[in-house]
Coordinates of C-alpha atoms and ligand atoms in Angstrom, one line a residue:
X5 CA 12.5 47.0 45.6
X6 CA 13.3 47.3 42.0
X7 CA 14.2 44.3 39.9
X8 CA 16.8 44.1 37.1
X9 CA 17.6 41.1 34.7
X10 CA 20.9 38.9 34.7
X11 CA 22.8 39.8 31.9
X12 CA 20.6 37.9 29.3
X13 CA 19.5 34.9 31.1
X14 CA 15.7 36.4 31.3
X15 CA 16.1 35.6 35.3
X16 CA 14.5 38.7 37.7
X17 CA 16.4 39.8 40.6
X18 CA 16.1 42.0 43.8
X19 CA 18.3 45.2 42.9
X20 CA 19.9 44.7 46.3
X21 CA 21.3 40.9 47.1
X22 CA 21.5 39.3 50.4
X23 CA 25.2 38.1 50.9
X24 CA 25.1 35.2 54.0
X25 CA 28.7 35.3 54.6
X26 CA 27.9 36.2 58.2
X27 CA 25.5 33.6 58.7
X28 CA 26.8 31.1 61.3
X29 CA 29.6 33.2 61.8
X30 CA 29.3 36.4 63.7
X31 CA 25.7 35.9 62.7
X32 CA 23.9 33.2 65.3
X33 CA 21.4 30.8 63.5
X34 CA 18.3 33.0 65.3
X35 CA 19.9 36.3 63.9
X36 CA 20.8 35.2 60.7
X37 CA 17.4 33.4 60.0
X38 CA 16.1 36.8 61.2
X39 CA 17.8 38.6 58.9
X40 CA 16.9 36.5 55.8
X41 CA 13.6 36.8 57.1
X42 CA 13.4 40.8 56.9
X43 CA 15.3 40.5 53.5
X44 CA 12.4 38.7 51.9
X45 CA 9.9 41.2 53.3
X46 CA 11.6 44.0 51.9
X47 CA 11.4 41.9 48.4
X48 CA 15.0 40.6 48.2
X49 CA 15.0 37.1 45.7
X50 CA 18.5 36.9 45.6
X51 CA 20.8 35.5 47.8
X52 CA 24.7 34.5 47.8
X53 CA 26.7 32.4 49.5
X54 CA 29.7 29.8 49.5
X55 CA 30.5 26.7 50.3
X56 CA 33.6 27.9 52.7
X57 CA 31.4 30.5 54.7
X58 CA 31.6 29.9 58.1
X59 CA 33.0 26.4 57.0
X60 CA 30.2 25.3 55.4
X61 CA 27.5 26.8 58.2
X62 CA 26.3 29.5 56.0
X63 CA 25.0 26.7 53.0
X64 CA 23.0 24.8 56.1
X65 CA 21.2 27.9 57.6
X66 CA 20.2 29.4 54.3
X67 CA 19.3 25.9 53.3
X68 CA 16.5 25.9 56.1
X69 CA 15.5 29.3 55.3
X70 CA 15.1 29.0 51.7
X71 CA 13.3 25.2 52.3
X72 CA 10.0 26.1 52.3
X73 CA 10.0 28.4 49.2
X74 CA 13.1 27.4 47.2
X75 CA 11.9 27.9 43.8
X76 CA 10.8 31.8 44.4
X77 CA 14.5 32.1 45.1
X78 CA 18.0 33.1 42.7
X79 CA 20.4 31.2 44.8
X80 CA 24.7 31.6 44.2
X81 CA 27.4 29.6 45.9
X82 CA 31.1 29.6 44.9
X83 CA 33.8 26.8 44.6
X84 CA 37.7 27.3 44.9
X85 CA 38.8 28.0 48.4
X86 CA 39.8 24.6 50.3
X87 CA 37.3 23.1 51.9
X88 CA 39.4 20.4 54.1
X89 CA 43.3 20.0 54.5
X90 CA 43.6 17.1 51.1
X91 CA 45.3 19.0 48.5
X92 CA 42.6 17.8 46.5
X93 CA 40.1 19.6 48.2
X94 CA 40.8 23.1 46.3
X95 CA 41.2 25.0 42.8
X96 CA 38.9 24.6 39.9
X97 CA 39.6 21.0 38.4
X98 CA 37.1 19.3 37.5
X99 CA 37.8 16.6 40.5
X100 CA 36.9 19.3 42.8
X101 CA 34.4 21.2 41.0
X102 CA 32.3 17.8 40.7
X103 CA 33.1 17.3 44.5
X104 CA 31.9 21.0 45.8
X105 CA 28.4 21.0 44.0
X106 CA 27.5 17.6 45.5
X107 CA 28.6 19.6 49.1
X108 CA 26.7 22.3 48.5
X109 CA 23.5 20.9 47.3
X110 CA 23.1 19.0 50.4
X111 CA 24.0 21.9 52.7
X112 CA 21.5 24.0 50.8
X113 CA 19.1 21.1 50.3
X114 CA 18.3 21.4 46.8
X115 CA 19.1 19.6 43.7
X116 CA 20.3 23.1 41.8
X117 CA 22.0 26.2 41.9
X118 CA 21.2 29.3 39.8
X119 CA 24.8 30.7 39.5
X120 CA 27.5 28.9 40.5
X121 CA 30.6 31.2 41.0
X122 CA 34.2 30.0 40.2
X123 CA 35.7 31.6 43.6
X124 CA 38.6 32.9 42.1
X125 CA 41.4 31.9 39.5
X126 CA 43.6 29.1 39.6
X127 CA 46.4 29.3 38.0
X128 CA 46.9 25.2 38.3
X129 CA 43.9 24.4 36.2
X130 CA 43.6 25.0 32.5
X131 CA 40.4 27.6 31.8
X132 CA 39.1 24.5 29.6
X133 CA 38.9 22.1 31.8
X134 CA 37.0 24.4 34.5
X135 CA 34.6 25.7 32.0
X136 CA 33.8 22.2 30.9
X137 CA 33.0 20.8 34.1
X138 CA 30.4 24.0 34.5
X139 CA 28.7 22.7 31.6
X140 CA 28.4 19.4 32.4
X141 CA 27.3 20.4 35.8
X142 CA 24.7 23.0 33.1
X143 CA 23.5 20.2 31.5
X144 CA 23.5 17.8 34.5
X145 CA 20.6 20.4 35.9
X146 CA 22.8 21.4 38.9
X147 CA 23.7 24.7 37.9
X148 CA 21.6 26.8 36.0
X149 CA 24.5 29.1 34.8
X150 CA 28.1 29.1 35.6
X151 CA 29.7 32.4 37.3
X152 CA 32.9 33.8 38.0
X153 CA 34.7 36.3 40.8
X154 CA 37.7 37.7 41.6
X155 CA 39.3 37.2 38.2
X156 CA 41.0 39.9 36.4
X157 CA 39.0 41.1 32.9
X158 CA 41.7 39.4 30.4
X159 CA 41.3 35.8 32.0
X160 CA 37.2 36.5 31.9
X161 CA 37.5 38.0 28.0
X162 CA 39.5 34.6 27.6
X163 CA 37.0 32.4 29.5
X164 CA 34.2 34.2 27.3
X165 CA 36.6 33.2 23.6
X166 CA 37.2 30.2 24.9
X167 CA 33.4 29.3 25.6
X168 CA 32.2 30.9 22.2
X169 CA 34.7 28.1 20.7
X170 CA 34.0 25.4 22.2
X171 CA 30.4 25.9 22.7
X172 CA 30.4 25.5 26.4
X173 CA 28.1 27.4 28.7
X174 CA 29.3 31.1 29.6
X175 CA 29.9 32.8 32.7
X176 CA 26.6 34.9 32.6
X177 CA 27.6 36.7 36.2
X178 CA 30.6 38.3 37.3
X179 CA 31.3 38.9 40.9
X180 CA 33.8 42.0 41.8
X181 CA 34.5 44.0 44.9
X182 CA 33.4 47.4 44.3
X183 CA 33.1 50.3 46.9
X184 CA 34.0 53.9 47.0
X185 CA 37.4 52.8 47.8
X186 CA 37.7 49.9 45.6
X187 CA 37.2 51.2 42.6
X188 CA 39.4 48.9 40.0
X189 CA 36.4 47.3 39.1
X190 CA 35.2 50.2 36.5
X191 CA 38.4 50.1 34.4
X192 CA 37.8 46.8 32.9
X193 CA 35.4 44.5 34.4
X194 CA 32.2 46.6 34.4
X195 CA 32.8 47.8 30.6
X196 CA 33.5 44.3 29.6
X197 CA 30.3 43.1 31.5
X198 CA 28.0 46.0 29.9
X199 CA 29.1 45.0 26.3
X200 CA 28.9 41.2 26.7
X201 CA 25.5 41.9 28.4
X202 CA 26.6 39.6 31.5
X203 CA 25.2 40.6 35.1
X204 CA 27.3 41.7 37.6
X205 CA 26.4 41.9 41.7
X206 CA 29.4 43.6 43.5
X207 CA 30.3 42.3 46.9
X208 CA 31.8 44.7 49.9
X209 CA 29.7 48.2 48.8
X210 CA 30.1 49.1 52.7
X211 CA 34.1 48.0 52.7
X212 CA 33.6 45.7 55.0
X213 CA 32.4 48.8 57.1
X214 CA 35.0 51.3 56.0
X215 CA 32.0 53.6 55.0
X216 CA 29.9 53.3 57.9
X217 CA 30.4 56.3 59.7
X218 CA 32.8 53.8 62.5
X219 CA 36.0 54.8 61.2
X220 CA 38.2 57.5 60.2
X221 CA 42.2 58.7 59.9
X222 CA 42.0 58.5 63.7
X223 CA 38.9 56.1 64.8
X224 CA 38.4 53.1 65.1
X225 CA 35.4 50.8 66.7
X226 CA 36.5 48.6 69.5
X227 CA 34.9 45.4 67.2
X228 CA 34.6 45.9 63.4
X229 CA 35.8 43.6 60.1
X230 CA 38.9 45.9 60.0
X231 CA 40.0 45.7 63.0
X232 CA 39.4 42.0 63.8
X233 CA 40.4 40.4 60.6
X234 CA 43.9 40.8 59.3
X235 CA 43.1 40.0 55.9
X236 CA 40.5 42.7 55.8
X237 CA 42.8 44.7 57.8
X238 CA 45.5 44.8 55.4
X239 CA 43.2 44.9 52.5
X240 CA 42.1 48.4 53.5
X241 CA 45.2 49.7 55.1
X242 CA 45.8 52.7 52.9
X243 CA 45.6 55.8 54.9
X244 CA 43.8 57.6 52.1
X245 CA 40.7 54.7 52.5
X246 CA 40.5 56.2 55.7
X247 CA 40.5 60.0 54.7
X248 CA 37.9 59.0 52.0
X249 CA 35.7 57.2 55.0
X250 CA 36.1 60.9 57.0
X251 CA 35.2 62.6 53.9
X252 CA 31.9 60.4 52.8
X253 CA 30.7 60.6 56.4
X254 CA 31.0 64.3 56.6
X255 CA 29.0 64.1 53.1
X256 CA 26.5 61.6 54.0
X257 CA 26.0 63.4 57.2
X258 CA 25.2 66.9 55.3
X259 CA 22.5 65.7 53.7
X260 CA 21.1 63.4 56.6
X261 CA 21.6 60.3 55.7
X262 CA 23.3 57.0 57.1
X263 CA 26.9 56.9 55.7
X264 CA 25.7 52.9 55.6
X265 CA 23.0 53.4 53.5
X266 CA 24.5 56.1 51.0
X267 CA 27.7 53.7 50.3
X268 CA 25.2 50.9 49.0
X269 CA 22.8 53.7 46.9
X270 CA 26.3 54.9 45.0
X271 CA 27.5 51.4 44.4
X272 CA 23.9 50.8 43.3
X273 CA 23.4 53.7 40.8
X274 CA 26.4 52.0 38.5
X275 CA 24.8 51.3 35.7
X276 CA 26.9 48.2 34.9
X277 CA 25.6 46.3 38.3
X278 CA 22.8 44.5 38.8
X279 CA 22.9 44.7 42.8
X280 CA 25.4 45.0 44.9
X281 CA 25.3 42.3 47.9
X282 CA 24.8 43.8 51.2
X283 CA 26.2 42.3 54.3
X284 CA 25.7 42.6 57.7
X285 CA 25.7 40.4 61.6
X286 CA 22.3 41.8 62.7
X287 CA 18.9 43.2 61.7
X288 CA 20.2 46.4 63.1
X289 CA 23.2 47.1 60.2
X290 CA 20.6 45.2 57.7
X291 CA 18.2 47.8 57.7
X292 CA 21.0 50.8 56.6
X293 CA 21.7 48.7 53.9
X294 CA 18.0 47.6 53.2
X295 CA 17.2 51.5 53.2
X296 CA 19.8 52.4 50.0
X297 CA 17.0 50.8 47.9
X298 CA 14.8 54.2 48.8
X299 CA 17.4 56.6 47.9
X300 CA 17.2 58.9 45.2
X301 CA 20.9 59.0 43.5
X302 CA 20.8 61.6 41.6
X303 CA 23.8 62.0 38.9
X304 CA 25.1 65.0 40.9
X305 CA 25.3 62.9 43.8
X306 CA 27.0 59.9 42.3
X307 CA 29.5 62.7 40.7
X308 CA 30.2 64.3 44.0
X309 CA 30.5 61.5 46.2
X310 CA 33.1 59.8 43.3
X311 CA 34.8 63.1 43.9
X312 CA 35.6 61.9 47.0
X313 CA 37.7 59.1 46.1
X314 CA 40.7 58.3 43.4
X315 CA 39.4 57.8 39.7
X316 CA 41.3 54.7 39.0
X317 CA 44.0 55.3 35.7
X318 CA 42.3 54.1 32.6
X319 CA 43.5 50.7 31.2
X320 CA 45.9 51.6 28.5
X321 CA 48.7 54.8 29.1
X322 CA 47.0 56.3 25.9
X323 CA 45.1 59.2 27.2
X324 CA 43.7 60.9 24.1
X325 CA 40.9 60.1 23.2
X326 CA 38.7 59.3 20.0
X327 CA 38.5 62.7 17.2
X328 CA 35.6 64.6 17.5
X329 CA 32.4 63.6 16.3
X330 CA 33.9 60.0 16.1
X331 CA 30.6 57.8 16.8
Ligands
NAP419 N1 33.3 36.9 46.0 C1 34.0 37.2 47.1 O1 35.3 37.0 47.1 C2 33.4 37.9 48.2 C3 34.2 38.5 49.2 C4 33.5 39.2 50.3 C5 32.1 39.2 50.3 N2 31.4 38.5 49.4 C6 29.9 38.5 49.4 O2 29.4 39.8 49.6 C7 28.6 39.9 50.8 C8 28.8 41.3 51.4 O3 30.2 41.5 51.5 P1 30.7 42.3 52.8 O4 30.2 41.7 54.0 O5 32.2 42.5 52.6 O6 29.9 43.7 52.6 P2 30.0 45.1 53.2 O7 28.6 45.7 53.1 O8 31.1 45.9 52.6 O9 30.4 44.9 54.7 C9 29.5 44.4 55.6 C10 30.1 44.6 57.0 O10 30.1 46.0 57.4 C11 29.7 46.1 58.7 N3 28.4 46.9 58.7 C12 27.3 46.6 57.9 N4 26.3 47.5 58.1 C13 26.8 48.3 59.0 C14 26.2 49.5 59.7 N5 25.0 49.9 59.3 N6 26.9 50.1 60.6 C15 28.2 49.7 60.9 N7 28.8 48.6 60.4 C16 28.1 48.0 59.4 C17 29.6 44.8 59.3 O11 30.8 44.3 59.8 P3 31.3 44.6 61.3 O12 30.2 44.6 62.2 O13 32.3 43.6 61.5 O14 32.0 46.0 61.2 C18 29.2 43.9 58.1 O15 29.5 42.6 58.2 C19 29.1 38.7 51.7 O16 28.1 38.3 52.6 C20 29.4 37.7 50.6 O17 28.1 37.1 50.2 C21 32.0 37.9 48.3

C-alpha cells in the first residue's frame, strides 16, 4: 500500500480508503468488523463514513473497530442528509451542524474527527454561515479539517473565496463520484482540486457494481446495488453505462484481470485523487478491490480503458486552445 498526503495538511493516507457505507446494512456486524479487519492488514488508515449510513449503524460498528487504535486512524463522516423527521434535523446550519458532530462523536466514540464532509449543498443555508460553524467546530478540537462532497466546482471555488476572506478554515478534501462512467468529475473539480492543492478521495470507482463483470446491455445479477435500489438504479440507467460495463469486461478480461479490480486501479491512476474509497458487503468483493493497489496502470492502459467511455465536453464551448509555445 502506497500512501499519499491530503492536499496540504501534512496527514498520510492509504492510497485506497475503506468506505463503511455497507456496514450494518447489507454488511452484518461480524462481516463488516471482518472486513475492516482485512483493510487494516492490507495497510488501509483511512476510513469514511456518515452519520446516515445504515441510520447511524455504520458510526457504531466502526466505532468498535477503530476503539482500540483510534489515533493510528484518518477518520471522515459527513453531515446534511436528515437524520430524524424534525425539519430541523437536516441541511448545513449551523443548528444542525453543531447537532450532527455531537451524534457522531458518540457513535464513533471519539472526541474528533479528521475530515468532516459537508454532505452535499444546501441551498437554504448561506455558505458563511456553514463554513463558520466548521471552524468553530476546527477550533473546538472536533474536526481536524472541514470537507466537502457532492457540490458543483463554482460553489467550492466560492467556499474556498469566501474562506480566504474571512479567514475561516478551508475545505482541505473534496469528495466526488468518479468511475469510468461518471466521469464529470475531471472537467472541473479535479483541476480545481490539483491547483488549490486540496485532496480528493472519490467514492463509487466500481459504480456501485456497474464495472464488476455482473452486468451488461443484457445481464443483470438476481441481487446487485442496481437492481435493488432505485436511486442507484436510475442513477446508472443510461444504456450506454451498460455498453461501457460490456466493453471494460471484455478489456479487463483480455488481459486477465478482475473487471472489479481494474475499475479501482484506473480511478486510482488519476493523478488529481488521493484514493478512491472502495466499497463492498463481504470479504469476498473486498479483496477485488484490495488487489487494484497491486496493479501496474500503465499510461497506455489508463488511455485505452478511457477510450472506452465518453470524454466529458470541456467546461467552456471555446474549443481552441492556447497558441503554440504558450507556457
Ligand atoms: N459522498 C457520497 O455522497 C457518497 C456516495 C456513495 C458512496 N460514498 C462512499 O464511498 C464508498 C464506496 O462507494 P460505493 O459503495 O458506491 O463504491 P463502489 O465500489 O462503486 O460499489 C461497491 C458495490 O459494488 C458491488 N461490488 C463490490 N465489489 C464487487 C465485486 N468484486 N464483484 C461484484 N460486485 C462488487 C457491491 O454491491 P452489490 O453487491 O450490491 O452489487 C458493493 O457494495 C461508500 O462506502 C461510502 O463510504 C459516498
Amino acid at each position: 500500500m502506497e500512501y499519499r498526503t491530503v492536499g496540504r495538511t501534512g496527514i498520510q493516507v492509504s492510497n485506497l480508503c475503506l468506505g463503511t457505507m455497507s456496514f450494518g446494512a447489507n454488511a452484518d456486524e461480524e462481516t463488516s468488523k471482518k472486513m475492516y479487519r482485512r483493510s487494516r492488514e492490507a495497510g488501509i488508515n483511512f476510513f469514511d463514513t456518515a452519520d446516515v449510513y445504515a441510520l447511524g449503524r455504520s458510526e457504531e460498528i466502526l466505532g468498535d473497530c477503530i476503539a482500540h487504535e483510534r489515533d493510528n486512524i484518518v477518520l471522515a463522516t459527513k453531515v446534511f442528509w436528515p437524520t430524524n423527521a424534525d425539519v430541523n434535523a437536516r441541511g448545513l446550519s449551523r443548528r444542525h451542524i453543531m447537532q450532527g458532530i455531537e451524534g457522531s462523536l458518540k457513535r464513533l466514540k471519539t472526541d474528533y474527527i479528521d475530515f468532516y464532509f459537508v454532505h452535499d449543498f444546501d441551498p437554504r443555508t448561506p455558505i458563511e454561515e456553514t463554513l463558520r460553524a466548521l471552524d468553530d467546530l476546527q477550533r473546538q478540537g472536533k474536526i481536524l479539517y472541514p470537507a466537502v462532497s457532492n457540490w458543483a466546482a463554482w460553489q467550492i471555488a466560492k467556499a474556498l473565496g469566501i474562506s480566504a476572506k474571512e479567514q475561516l478554515a478551508r475545505f482541505e478534501l473534496i469528495q466526488p463520484m468518479y468511475n469510468l462512467v461518471k466521469r464529470q468529475a475531471e472537467v472541473e473539480i479535479l483541476p480545481l482540486a490539483a491547483s488549490e492543492q486540496i485532496g480528493v478521495i472519490s467514492y463509487s470507482p466500481l459504480g456501485a457494481g456497474l464495472l464488476t463483470g455482473k452486468y451488461g446491455v443484457n445481464k443483470r445479477p438476481k441481487q446487485g446495488r442496481l437492481v435493488d435500489e432505485k436511486r442507484y438504479t436510475d442513477r446508472y440507467l443510461d444504456e450506454m453505462n451498460y455498453v461501457v460495463a460490456d466493453r471494460f469486461t471484455t478489456y479487463a478480461a483480455e488481459r486477465g484481470i478482475k473487471a472489479a479490480t481494474l475499475a479501482v486501479a484506473w480511478a486510482m491512476s488519476n493523478p488529481a485523487i488521493t484514493a478512491p474509497i472502495i466499497g463492498a458487503r463481504n470479504l469476498e468483493q473486498l479483496e477485488d478491490s484490495l488487489d487494484a493497489a497491486d496493479v501496474d496502470m500503465t499510461p497506455e492502459w489508463r488511455e485505452e480503458i478511457s477510450s472506452h467511455s465518453i470524454t466529458p465536453q470541456p467546461a467552456t464551448d471555446r474549443g481552441e486552445t492556447l497558441l503554440p509555445n504558450w507556457t
